[in-house]
Amino acid sequence: MARRHVYRANEASGAGAAVALADAISHDEHDDRTDIFDGLHVDVIASNPLSGPIIVPRRVAIGDSGLAVHPLALGASTFGWTLSTEQAFDVLDRFAGLGGSLVDTADSYAAGRSESIIGKWMDSRGTRDRMAIATKIGHHPDHRGLSPAEISAAVDDSLLRLGIERIDLLYFHGDDAEVPLEESLGAVDALIAAGKVGAIGAADFTPDRLIEARVLAANGLPRFQALTTKYNLMERRPFEGAPELVAHAQALAVLPYFGLASGFLGGQVRRRADVRHDARGERQARYLGRRGHRVLAAVDEIAFAHGVQPATISLAWLLAKPTVVAPVVSASRPDQVDALMAAASVELQRSEIVELDRASA
């Protein structure tokens, strides 16, 4: 029987370990660079004048986009919705302080307020040069769909809210069957040429549409560099199979969202009495049952062995998948960010991955 997880600090595997390692590597410059410490590849990055450079897991590439980011992206869907501006700032501060570098949002999150909050935070903290911004278009009430006109207008509005000159990674927020994909990609091509967009990705595109997009890219249109889709220990089937095969074949960087299954894999909900009476609670309640308890038991056992929280192991499992580059996960409080970021510093043993695969099958 698996042991109920008891949270305990483990400097070697916690997110704060990156900061603790800073004193162990000597360096005279504050430029970003890569080192090897205790067999692990890490990056030394500039922080702020008070804390100086910090050490984080080596950044990962998003396709051929030229973007290299920390292997955990902060989801901003709650900004301006369940989190106030001040609360979002606190979460963003902690994320940046631990070396986080990719913030994921959408023009439809809180009707654009999420983007506005991120923009205000970057301006107030002077962090634009350290942050990569991924946003999605196609669902905002004022700019629905992926017609060239809507794409152009949506991007301009997102740039204004974010207070930036270029969106680093622009997602098509779902498919638009009414608009030829060639027209949508052509519109983005013009935006890339204008310097308003760096790279593009697809959100929840079918394998067939991804293949079509690659054919169009072979004829000179922009190529999708990333795919974001729902994927976690509790929901594996929709991605594993054709979508995963296509992502691998096209060398797409997969950035799965709902990596913690609406928080269920954090381990705080184990009985019906633990479920909150809201939309998030309803989603978590769907996972309660024999399979859900089996998955949590396996996660608990491995988390105990590594001295980390269950959420850390759940995300480390995602990072062990060959196509996954950086899970996209939200946090409600700054202290939750630590467990999320720690996933990039945990290397699961093959036997542990097999156990999690078996429990969640």
CSV table of C-alpha atoms in Angstrom, one decimal, residues 6 27 78 84 90 92 97 115 123 129 165 199 233 255 259 267 269 294 302 320 322 354 360:
chain,number,residue,atom,x,y,z
A,6,VAL,CA,4.2,13.9,3.8
A,27,HIS,CA,31.4,33.2,-12.5
A,78,THR,CA,-6.8,33.0,-13.9
A,84,SER,CA,-6.7,40.1,-8.8
A,90,ASP,CA,2.8,38.1,-6.6
A,92,LEU,CA,4.5,36.4,-11.5
A,97,GLY,CA,12.4,34.9,-9.2
A,115,GLU,CA,-2.9,40.2,-21.1
A,123,ASP,CA,6.4,47.3,-17.3
A,129,ASP,CA,13.8,41.2,-21.9
A,165,GLU,CA,6.2,45.3,-29.9
A,199,ALA,CA,6.7,32.3,-34.2
A,233,LEU,CA,-1.8,11.5,-16.1
A,255,LEU,CA,3.3,22.5,-24.3
A,259,GLY,CA,-1.0,19.3,-16.6
A,267,GLY,CA,-3.2,15.6,-4.2
A,269,VAL,CA,-8.7,16.3,-3.4
A,294,ARG,CA,-4.5,4.5,-8.1
A,302,ILE,CA,7.4,8.6,-5.9
A,320,ALA,CA,9.8,12.7,-19.3
A,322,PRO,CA,9.9,12.9,-25.6
A,354,VAL,CA,6.7,2.8,-15.9
A,360,SER,CA,-2.7,5.8,-15.2
